[in-house]
Short mmCIF file of C-alpha atoms in Angstrom, two decimals:
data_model
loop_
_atom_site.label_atom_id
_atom_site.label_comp_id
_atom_site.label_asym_id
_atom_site.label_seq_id
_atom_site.Cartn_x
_atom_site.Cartn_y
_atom_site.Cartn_z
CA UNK A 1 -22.08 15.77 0.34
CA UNK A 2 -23.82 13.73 2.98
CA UNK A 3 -26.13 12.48 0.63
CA UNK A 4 -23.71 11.26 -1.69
CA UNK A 5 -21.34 9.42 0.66
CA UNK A 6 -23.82 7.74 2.23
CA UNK A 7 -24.30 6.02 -2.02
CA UNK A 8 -20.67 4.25 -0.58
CA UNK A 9 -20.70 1.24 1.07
CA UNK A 10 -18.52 0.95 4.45
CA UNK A 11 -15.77 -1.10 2.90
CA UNK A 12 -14.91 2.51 0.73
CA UNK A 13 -16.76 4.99 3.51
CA UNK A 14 -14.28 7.09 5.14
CA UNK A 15 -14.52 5.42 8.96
CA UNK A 16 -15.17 7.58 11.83
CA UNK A 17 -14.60 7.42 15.50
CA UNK A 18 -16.56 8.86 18.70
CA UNK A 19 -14.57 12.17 19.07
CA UNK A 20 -11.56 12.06 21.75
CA UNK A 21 -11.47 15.96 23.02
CA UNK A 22 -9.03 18.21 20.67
CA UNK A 23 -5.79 20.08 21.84
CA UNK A 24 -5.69 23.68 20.76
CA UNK A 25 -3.68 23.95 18.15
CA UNK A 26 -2.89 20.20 18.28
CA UNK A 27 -3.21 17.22 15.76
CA UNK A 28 -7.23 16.42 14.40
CA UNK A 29 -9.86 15.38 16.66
CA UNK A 30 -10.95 11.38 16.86
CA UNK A 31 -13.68 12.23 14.47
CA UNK A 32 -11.75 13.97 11.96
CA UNK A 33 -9.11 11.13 11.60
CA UNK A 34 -10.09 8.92 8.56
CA UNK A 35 -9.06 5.63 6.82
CA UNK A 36 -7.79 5.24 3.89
CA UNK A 37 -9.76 8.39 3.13
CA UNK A 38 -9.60 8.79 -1.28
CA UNK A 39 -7.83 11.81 -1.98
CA UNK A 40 -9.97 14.53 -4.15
CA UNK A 41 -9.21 12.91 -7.46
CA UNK A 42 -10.29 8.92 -6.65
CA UNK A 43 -13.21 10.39 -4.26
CA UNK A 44 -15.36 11.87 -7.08
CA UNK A 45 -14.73 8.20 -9.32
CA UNK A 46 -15.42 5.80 -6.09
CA UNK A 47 -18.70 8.37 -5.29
CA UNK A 48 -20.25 7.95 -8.90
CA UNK A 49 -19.00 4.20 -8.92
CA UNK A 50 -21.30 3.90 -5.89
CA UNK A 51 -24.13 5.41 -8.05
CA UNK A 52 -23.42 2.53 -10.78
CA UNK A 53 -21.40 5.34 -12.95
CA UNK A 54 -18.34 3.88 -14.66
CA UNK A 55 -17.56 7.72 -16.38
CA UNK A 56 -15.40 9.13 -13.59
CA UNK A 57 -13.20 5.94 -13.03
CA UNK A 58 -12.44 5.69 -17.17
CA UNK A 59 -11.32 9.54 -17.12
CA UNK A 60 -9.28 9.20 -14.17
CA UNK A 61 -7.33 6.20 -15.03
CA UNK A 62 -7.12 7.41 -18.38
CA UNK A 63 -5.53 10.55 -17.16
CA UNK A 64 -3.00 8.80 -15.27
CA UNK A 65 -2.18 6.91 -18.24
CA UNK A 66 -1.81 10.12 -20.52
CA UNK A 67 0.07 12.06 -17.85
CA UNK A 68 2.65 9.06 -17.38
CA UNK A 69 1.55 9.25 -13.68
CA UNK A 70 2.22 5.62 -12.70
CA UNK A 71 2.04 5.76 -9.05
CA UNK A 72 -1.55 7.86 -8.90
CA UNK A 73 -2.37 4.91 -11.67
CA UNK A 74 -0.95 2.38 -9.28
CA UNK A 75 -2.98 3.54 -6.19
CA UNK A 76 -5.94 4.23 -8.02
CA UNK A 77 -5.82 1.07 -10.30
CA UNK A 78 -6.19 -0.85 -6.34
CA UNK A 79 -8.65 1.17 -5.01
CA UNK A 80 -11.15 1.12 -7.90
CA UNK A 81 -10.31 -3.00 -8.33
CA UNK A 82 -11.12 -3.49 -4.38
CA UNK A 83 -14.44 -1.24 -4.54
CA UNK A 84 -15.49 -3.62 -7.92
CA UNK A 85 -14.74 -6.85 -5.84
CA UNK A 86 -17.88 -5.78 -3.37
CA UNK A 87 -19.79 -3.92 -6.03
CA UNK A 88 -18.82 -4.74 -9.69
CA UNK A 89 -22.09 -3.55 -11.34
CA UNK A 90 -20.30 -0.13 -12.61
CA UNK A 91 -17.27 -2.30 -13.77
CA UNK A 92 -18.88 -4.67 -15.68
CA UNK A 93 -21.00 -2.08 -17.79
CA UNK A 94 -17.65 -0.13 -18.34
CA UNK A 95 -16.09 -3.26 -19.74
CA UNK A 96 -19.04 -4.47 -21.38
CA UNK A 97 -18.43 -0.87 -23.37
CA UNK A 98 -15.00 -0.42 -23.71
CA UNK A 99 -13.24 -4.26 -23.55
CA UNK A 100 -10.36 -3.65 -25.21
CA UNK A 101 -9.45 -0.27 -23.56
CA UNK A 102 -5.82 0.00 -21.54
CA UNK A 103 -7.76 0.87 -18.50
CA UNK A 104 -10.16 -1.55 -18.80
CA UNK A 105 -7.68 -4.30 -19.35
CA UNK A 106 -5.87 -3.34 -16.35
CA UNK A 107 -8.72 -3.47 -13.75
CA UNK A 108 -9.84 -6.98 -15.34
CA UNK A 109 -6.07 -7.77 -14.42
CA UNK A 110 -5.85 -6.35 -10.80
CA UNK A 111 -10.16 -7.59 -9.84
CA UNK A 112 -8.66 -10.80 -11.40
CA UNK A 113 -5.63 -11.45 -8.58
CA UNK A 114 -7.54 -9.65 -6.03
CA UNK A 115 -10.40 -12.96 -6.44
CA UNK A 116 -7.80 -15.18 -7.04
CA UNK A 117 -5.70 -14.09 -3.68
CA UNK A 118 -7.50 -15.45 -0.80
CA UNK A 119 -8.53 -18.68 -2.10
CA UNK A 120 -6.71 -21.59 -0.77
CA UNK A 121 -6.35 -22.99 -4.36
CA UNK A 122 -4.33 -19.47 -5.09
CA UNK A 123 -1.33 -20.77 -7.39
CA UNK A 124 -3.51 -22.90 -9.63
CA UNK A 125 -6.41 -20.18 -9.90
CA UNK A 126 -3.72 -17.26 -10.33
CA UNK A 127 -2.26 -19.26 -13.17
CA UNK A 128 -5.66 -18.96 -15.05
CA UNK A 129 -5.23 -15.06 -14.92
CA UNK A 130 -2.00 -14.85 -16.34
CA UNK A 131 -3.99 -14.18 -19.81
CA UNK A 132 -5.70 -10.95 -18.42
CA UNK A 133 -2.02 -9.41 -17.20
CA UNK A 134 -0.53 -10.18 -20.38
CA UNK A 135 -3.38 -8.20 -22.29
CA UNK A 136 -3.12 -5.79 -19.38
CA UNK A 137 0.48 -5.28 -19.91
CA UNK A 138 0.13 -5.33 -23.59
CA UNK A 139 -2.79 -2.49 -23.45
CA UNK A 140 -0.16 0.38 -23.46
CA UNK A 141 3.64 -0.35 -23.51
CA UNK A 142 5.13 2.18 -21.46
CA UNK A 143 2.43 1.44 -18.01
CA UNK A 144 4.61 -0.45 -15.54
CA UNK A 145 1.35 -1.02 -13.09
CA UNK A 146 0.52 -4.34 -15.41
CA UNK A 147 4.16 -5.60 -13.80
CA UNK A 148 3.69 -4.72 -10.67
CA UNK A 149 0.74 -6.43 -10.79
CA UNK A 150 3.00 -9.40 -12.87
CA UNK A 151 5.65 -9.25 -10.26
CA UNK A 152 2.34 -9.81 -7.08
CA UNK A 153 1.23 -12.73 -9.54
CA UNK A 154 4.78 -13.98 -9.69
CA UNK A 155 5.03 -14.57 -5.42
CA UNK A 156 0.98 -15.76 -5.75
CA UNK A 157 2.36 -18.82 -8.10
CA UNK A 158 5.30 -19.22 -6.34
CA UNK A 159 7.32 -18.45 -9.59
CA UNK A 160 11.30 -19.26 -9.67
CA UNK A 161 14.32 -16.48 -9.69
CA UNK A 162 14.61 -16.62 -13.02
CA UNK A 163 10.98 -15.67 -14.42
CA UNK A 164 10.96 -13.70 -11.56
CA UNK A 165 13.63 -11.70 -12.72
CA UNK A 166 12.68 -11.21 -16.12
CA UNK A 167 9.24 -9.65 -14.91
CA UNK A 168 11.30 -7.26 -12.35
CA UNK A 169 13.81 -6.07 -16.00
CA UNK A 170 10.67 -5.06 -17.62
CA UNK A 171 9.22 -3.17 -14.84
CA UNK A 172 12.13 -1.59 -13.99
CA UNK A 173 12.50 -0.73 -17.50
CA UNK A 174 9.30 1.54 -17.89
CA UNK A 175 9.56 3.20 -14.75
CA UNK A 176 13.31 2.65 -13.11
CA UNK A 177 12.00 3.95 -9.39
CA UNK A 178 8.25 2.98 -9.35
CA UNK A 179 7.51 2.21 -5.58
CA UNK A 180 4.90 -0.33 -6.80
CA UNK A 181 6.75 -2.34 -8.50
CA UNK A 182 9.56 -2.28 -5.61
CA UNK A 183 7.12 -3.26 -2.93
CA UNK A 184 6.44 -6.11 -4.88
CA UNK A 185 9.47 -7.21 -5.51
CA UNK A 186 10.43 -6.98 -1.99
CA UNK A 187 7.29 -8.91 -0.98
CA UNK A 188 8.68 -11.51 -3.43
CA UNK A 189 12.12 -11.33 -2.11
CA UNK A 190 10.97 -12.08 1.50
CA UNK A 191 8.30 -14.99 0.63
CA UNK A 192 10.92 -16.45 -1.43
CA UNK A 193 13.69 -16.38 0.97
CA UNK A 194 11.63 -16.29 4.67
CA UNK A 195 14.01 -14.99 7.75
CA UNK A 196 16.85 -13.76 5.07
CA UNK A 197 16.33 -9.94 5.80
CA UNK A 198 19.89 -8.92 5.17
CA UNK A 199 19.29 -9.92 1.41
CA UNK A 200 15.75 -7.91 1.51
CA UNK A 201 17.25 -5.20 3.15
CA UNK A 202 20.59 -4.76 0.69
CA UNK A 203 17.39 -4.97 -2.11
CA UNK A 204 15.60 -1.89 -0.77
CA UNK A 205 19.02 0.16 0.69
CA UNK A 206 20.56 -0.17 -3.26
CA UNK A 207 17.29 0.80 -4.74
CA UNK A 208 16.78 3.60 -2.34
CA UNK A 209 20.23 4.67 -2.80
CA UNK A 210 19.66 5.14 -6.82
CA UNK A 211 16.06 6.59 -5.98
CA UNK A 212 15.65 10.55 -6.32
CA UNK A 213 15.26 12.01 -2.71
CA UNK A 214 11.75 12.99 -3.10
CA UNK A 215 10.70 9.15 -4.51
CA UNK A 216 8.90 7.37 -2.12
CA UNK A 217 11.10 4.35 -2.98
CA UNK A 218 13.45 6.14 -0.16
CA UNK A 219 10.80 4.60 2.50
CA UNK A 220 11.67 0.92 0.98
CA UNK A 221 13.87 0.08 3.97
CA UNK A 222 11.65 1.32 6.66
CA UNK A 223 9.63 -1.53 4.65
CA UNK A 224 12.23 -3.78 5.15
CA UNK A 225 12.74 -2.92 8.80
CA UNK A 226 8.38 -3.18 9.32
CA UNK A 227 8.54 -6.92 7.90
CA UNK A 228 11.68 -7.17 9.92
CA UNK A 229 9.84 -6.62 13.02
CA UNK A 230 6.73 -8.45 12.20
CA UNK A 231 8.25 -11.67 11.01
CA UNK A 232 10.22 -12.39 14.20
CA UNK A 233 12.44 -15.00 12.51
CA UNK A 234 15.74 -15.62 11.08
CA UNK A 235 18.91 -13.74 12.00
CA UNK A 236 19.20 -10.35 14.07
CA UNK A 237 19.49 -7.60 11.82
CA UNK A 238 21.83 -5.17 13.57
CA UNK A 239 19.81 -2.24 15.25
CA UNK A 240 21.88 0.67 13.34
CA UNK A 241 20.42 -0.63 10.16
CA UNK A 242 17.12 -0.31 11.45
CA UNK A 243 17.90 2.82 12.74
CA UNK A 244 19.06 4.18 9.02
CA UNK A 245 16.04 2.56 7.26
CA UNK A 246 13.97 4.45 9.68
CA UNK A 247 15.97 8.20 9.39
CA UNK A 248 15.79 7.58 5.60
CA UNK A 249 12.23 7.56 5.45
CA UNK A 250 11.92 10.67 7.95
CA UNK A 251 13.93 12.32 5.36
CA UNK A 252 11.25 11.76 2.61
CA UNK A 253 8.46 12.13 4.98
CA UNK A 254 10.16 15.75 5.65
CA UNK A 255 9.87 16.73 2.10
CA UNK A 256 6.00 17.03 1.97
CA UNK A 257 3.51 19.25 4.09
CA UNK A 258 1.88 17.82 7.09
CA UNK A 259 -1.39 16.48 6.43
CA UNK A 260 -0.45 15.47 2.82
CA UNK A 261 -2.41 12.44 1.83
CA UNK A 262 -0.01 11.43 -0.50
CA UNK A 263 2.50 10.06 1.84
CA UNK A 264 0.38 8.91 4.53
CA UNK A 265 0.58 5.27 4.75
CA UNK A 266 4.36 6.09 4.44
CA UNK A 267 4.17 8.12 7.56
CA UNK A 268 1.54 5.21 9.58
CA UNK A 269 4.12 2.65 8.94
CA UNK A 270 7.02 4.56 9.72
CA UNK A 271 5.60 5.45 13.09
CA UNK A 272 5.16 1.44 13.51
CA UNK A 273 8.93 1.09 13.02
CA UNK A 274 9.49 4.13 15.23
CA UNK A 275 7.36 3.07 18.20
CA UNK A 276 8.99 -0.58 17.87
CA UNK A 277 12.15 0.76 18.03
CA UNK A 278 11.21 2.88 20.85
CA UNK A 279 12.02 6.13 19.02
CA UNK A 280 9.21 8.35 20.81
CA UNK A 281 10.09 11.97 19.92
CA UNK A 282 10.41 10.78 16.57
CA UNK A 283 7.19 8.68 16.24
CA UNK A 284 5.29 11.91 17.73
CA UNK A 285 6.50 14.21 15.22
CA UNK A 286 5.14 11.65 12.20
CA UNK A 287 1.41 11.10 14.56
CA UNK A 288 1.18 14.94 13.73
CA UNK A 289 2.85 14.96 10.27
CA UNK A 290 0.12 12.42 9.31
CA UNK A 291 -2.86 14.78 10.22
CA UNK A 292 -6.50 13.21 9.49
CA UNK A 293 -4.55 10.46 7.10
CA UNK A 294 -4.70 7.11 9.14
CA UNK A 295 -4.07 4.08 6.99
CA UNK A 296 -5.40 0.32 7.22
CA UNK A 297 -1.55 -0.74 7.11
CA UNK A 298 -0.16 -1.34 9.22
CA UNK A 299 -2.24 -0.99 12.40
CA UNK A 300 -4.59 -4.19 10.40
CA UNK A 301 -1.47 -6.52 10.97
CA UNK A 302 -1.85 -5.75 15.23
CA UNK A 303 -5.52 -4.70 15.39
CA UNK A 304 -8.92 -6.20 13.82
CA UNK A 305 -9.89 -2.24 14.45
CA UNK A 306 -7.44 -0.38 12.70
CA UNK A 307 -8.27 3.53 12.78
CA UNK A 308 -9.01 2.39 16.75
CA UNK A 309 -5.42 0.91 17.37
CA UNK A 310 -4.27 3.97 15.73
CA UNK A 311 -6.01 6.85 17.56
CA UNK A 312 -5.40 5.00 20.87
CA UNK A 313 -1.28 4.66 20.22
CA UNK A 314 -1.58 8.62 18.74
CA UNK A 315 -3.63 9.88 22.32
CA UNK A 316 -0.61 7.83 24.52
CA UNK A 317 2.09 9.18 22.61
CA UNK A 318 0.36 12.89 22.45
CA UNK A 319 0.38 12.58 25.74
CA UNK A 320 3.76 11.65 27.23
CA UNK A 321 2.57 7.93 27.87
CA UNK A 322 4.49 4.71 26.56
CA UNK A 323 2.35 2.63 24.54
CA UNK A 324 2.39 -0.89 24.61
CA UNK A 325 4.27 -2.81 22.43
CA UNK A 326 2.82 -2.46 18.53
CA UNK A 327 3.76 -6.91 18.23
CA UNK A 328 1.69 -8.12 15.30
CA UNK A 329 -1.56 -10.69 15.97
CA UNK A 330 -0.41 -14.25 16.03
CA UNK A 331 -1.99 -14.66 12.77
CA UNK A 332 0.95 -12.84 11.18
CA UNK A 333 3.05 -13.28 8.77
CA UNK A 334 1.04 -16.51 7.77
CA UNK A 335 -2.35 -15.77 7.79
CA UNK A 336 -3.06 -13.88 4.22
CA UNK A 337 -5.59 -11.56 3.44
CA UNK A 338 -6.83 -10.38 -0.10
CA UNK A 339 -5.33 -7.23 -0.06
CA UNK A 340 -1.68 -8.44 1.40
CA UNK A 341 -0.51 -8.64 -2.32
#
C-alpha cells in the first residue's frame, strides 16, 4: 500500500500531520486525521490514475451512472476532474478511446470549468465550454451532474434569472433533492443577490423542508448560515434562524455512524457554524462524529493549512479550551479559487 500511494501526487495524497498524543478511547490521533481522504471506491480509480490507468475511473463512473447514484457520480465526477487538471495523461488516453462515452463527456465538461474558473477572463472563456456541457448533459438523459455542473457555469457567466431558472427546472427534474445541484444553485443565489441572505436562506429552508430526512440537502441551511457568517455583509439574519439551520443539520449528521466518510465535509462545516455561534458542546460532539474525516472546506476559507487549522480548533475544544474566533482570511468572499465552484 505504501508503494502505491506514494504513485499519487500531494494534491490527491491523503495529508498527514506530526502526531498530537491520543486520548484513550478518544477521537484519532494527529496522524490518523486525513484530508479529503477518497473513500474505498474513488481510492482504487485515483491510485491507478496515478499509474497512467484510465480502467478504474471508466468502471466507477460508469457504475454510478448504471446504479442512478448521482451524488457518488457527483463527488467522484470532481475528484477525478481535479486529479486530471495536475495530471491529465490517464484522461486524455481514456478519451482518446472512448470520446463519445457519457462518462467521458462529463469529465471533458467538469476539467473544462475547472480550467476555465480561475482565469481572470472566466465569463468569456466559460462561454467557450458551454458546447462540452451540452454534450455532457446530452450523454445520458436522466444524469443531473451535467446541470449541476450547468447551473456552476451559469454563476461563472454571470447568466440572468431567467436562463438561470430554466437550468435549475431541468436539474431538479432528474433528481428533485440532489445536494449538488442545490449547492449550486445556492452559490448562484448568493453571487447574484450579495448580502440578501434571507432570500438564500428561505431557498435552502423550503428545499430542506421537501428533502427526505436522511438527504443531505437537510444540511443546505447550515450552508446558508456558513456563507452567512463568512460574508459579513448585508442585513442581520436573526440568530434563531441560525440556530435552526444548525440543529437541522445535527439531525442528519445523527443519522449516520461516526467516522462515516460520507458525511464528513457536512460535519467540518457544521462544526464551523457551531464554533461561530459559540455552540461548544455541540461542536465537540461533531469533532468526534467526524473521526479521521477532515475536509479542505471550510477550514481553506480561514487557514492556508487546512488539516492544521482543523486539528488545532479539535485539540482546544477536546480539551475544555475556547478557540479563537474561526473569521474567514480577508481574502474572502472575493478572492476565488478553482475549486470554489
Amino acid at each position: 500500500m505504501v508503494g502505491t500511494m506514494a504513485l499519487l501526487p500531494t494534491f490527491i495524497r491523503p495529508t498527514r500531520m506530526k502526531r498530537i498524543p491520543s486520548r484513550p478511547a478518544g477521537p484519532p490521533a494527529g496522524d490518523e486525521v486525513l484530508l479529503d481522504a477518497p473513500d474505498d471506491r474513488l481510492g482504487p480509480a485515483l491510485v491507478a490514475a496515478g499509474r497512467g490507468d484510465h480502467r478504474a475511473a471508466a468502471e466507477l463512473l460508469a457504475a454510478t451512472r448504471a446504479a442512478a447514484e448521482w451524488e457518488n457520480r457527483d463527488r467522484y465526477t470532481r475528484r477525478l476532474a481535479a486529479f486530471a487538471r495536475s495530471r491529465s495523461e490517464w484522461f486524455e488516453e481514456w478519451r482518446g478511446a472512448a470520446p463519445g462515452d457519457p462518462d467521458v463527456l462529463l469529465m471533458t465538461a467538469q476539467l473544462a470549468v475547472d480550467r476555465a474558473w480561475p482565469s481572470p477572463g472566466r465569463a468569456e472563456l466559460l462561454r467557450e465550454v458551454s458546447p462540452s456541457i451540452t454534450a455532457a448533459a446530452k450523454g445520458d438523459d436522466r444524469d443531473p451532474v451535467p446541470w449541476r455542473i450547468a447551473l456552476d457555469h451559469a454563476r461563472g457567466t454571470r447568466a440572468g434569472h431567467r436562463y438561470f431558472e430554466e437550468l435549475w427546472e431541468a436539474a431538479v427534474r432528474r433528481a428533485p433533492h440532489h445536494y449538488g445541484c442545490h449547492v449550486a444553485a445556492l452559490r448562484y443565489l448568493a453571487a447574484s443577490w450579495h448580502g440578501s441572505h434571507r432570500e438564500c436562506f428561505d431557498f435552502a429552508d423550503l428545499a430542506a423542508q421537501d428533502a427526505p430526512a436522511d438527504s443531505l440537502v437537510q444540511a443546505l441551511p447550515a450552508r446558508a448560515a456558513f456563507a452567512y457568517l463568512t460574508d459579513g455583509c448585508g442585513p442581520e439574519v436573526p440568530r434563531e434562524r441560525l440556530d435552526a439551520a444548525a440543529d437541522r443539520a445535527i439531525a442528519l449528521s445523527g443519522r449516520f455512524p461516526a467516522g462515516d466518510p460520507w458525511p464528513a465535509e457536512v460535519r467540518n462545516k457544521l462544526t464551523y457554524v457551531l464554533v461561530r455561534l459559540d455552540r461548544w458542546e455541540d461542536a465537540r460532539t461533531q469533532l468526534r462524529l467526524i473521526g479521521p474525516y477532515a475536509t479542505s472546506f471550510p477550514w481553506d476559507r480561514v487557514s492556508d493549512d487546512p488539516l492544521g487549522h482543523f486539528l488545532r480548533l479539535r485539540e482546544e475544544l477536546l480539551t475544555g479550551l475556547i478557540p479563537a474566533p474561526q473569521r474567514p482570511r480577508s481574502e474572502y468572499p472575493g478572492h476565488v479559487r478553482a475549486g470554489d465552484h
